[in-house]
C-alpha atoms as a printed R data frame, in Angstrom:
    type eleno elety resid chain resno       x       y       z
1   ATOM     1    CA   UNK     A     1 -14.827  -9.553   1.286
2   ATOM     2    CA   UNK     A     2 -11.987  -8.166  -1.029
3   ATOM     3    CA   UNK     A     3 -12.393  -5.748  -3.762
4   ATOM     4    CA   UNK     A     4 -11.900  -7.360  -7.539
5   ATOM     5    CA   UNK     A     5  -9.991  -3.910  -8.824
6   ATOM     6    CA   UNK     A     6  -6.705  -3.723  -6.154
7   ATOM     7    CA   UNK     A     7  -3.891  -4.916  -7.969
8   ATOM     8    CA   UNK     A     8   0.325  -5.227  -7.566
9   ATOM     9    CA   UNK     A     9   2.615  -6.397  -9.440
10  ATOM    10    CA   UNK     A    10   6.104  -5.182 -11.140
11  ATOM    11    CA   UNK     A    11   6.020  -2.706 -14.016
12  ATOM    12    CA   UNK     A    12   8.720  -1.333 -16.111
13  ATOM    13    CA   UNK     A    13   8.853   2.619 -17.008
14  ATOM    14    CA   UNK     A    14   8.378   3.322 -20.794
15  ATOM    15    CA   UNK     A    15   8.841   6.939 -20.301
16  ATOM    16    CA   UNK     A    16   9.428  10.020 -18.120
17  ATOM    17    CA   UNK     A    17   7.075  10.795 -15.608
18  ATOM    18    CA   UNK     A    18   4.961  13.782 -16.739
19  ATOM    19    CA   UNK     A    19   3.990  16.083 -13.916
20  ATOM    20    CA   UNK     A    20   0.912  18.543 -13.591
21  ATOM    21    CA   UNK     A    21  -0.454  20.640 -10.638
22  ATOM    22    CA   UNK     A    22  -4.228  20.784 -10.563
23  ATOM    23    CA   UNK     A    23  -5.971  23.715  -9.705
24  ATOM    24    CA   UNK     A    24  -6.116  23.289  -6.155
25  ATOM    25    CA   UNK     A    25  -2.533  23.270  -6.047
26  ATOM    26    CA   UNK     A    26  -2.478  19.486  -6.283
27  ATOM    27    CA   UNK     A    27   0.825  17.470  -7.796
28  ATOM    28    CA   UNK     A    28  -0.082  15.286 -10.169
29  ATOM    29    CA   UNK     A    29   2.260  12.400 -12.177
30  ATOM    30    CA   UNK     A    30   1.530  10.299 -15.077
31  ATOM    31    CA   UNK     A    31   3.129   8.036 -17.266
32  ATOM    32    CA   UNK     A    32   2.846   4.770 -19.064
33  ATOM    33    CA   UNK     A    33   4.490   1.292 -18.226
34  ATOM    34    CA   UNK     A    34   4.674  -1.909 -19.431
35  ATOM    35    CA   UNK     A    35   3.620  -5.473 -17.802
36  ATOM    36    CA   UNK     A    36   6.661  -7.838 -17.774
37  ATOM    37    CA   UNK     A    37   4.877 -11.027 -19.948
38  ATOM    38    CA   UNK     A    38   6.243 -12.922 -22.880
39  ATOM    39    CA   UNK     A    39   3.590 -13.064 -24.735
40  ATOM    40    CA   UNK     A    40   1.582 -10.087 -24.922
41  ATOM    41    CA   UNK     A    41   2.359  -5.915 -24.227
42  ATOM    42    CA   UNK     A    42   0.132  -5.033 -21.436
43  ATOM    43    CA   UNK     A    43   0.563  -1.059 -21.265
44  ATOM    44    CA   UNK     A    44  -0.953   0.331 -18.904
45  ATOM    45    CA   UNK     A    45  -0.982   4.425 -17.333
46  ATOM    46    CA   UNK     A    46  -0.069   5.152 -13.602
47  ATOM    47    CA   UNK     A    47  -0.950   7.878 -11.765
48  ATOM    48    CA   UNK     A    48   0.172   9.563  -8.877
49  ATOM    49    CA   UNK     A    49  -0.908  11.684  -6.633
50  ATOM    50    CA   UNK     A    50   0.292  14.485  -3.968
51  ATOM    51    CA   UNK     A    51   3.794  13.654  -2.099
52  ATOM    52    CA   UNK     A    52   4.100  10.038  -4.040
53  ATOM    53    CA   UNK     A    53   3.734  12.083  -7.454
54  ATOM    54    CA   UNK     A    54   6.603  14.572  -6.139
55  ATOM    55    CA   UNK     A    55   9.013  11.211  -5.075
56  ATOM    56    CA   UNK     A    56   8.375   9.300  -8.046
57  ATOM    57    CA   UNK     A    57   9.403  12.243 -10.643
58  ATOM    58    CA   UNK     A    58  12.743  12.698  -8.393
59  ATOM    59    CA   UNK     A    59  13.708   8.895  -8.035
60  ATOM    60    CA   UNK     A    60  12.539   6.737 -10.987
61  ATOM    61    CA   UNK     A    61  13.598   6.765 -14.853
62  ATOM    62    CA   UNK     A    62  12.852   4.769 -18.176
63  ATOM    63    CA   UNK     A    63  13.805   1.310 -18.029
64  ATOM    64    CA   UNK     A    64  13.481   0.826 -14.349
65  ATOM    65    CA   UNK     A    65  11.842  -2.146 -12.585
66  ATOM    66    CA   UNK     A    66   9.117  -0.957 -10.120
67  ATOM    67    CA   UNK     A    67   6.776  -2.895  -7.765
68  ATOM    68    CA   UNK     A    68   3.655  -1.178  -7.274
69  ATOM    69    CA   UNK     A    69   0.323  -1.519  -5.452
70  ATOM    70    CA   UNK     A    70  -2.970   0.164  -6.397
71  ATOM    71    CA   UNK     A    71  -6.676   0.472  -7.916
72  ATOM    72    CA   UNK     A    72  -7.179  -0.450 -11.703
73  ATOM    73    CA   UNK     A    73  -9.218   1.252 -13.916
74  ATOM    74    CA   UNK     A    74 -10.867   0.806 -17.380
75  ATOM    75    CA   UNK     A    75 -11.676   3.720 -19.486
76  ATOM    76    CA   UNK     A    76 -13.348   3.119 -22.644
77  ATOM    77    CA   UNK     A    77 -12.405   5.519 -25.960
78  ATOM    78    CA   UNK     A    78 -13.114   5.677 -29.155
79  ATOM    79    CA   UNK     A    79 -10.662   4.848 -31.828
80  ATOM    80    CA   UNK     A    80  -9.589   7.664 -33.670
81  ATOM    81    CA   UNK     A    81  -6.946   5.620 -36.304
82  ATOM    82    CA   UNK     A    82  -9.579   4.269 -37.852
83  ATOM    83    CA   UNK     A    83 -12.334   6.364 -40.099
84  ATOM    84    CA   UNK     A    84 -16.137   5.282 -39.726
85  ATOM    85    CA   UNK     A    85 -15.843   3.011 -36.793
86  ATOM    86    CA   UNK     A    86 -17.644   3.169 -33.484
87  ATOM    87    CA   UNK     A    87 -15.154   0.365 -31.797
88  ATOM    88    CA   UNK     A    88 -13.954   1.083 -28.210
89  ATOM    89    CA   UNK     A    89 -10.646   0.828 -27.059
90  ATOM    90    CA   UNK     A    90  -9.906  -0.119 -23.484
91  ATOM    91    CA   UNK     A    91  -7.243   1.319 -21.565
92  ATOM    92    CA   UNK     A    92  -6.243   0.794 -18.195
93  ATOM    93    CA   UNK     A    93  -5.389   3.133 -15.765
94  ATOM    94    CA   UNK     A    94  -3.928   2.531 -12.495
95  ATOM    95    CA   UNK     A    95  -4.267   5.378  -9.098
96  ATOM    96    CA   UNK     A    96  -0.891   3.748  -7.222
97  ATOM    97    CA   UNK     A    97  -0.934   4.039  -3.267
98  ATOM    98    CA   UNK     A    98   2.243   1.963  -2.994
99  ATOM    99    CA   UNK     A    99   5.768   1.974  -4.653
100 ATOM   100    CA   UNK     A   100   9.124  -0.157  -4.059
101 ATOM   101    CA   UNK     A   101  11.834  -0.150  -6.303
102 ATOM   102    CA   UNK     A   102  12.194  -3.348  -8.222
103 ATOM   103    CA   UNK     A   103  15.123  -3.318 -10.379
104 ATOM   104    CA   UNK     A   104  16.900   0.211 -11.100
105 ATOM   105    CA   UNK     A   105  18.926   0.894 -14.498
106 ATOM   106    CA   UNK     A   106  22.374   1.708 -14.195
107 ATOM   107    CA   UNK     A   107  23.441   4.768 -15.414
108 ATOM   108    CA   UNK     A   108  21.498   6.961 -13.229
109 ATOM   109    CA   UNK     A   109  22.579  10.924 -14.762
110 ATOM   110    CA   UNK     A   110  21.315  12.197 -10.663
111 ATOM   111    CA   UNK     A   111  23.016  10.831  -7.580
112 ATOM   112    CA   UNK     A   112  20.916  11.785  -4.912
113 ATOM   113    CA   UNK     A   113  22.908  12.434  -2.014
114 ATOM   114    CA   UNK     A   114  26.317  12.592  -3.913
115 ATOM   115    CA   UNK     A   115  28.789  14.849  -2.651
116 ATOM   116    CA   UNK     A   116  30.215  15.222  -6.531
């Protein structure tokens, strides 16, 4: 039997990955990316955790392509744009175990392993 909430699938970055270190001195990175689909904006948050968190901060930047495999979430909130209403939003969240590049940008200010 296989379990309904493991997904994959490439992603692109919509912003900087935002660190945090928990307080049992646990790395923590967030940010949120964007479904490749022409019809509709899938946004979705990743998270990262320990090591991975530490490697995807260093390597990966807005814009780039990344394939990723992991557990999906849904976390209901209330909207707070509108006055008076009791609607829930949904937004996903997905805890990644696995990262490959996809499809890097160019202009990459950081060459790792660059002597100059």
């Amino acid at each position: 039997m296989s379990n309904t909430n493991y997904i994959g699938g490439i992603v692109k970055i919509l912003e900087n990955p935002k660190q945090k270190i928990l307080k049992n001195n646990l790395l923590v990175t967030r940010f949120r990316v964007q479904f490749p689909q022409v019809r509709n904006n899938c946004i979705v948050q990743l998270t990262f955790w320990g090591n991975l968190a530490r490697d995807v901060a260093t390597y990966y930047r807005i814009n780039d392509y990344i394939l990723i495999e992991g557990y999906l979430s849904i976390v209901n909130k209330k909207n707070s744009n509108q006055t008076n209403s009791n609607k829930l939003l949904k937004k996903g969240n997905i805890t990644v175990l696995k990262i490959y590049p996809f499809l890097l940008s160019y202009d990459r200010s950081v060459m790792i392993g660059s002597d100059g």
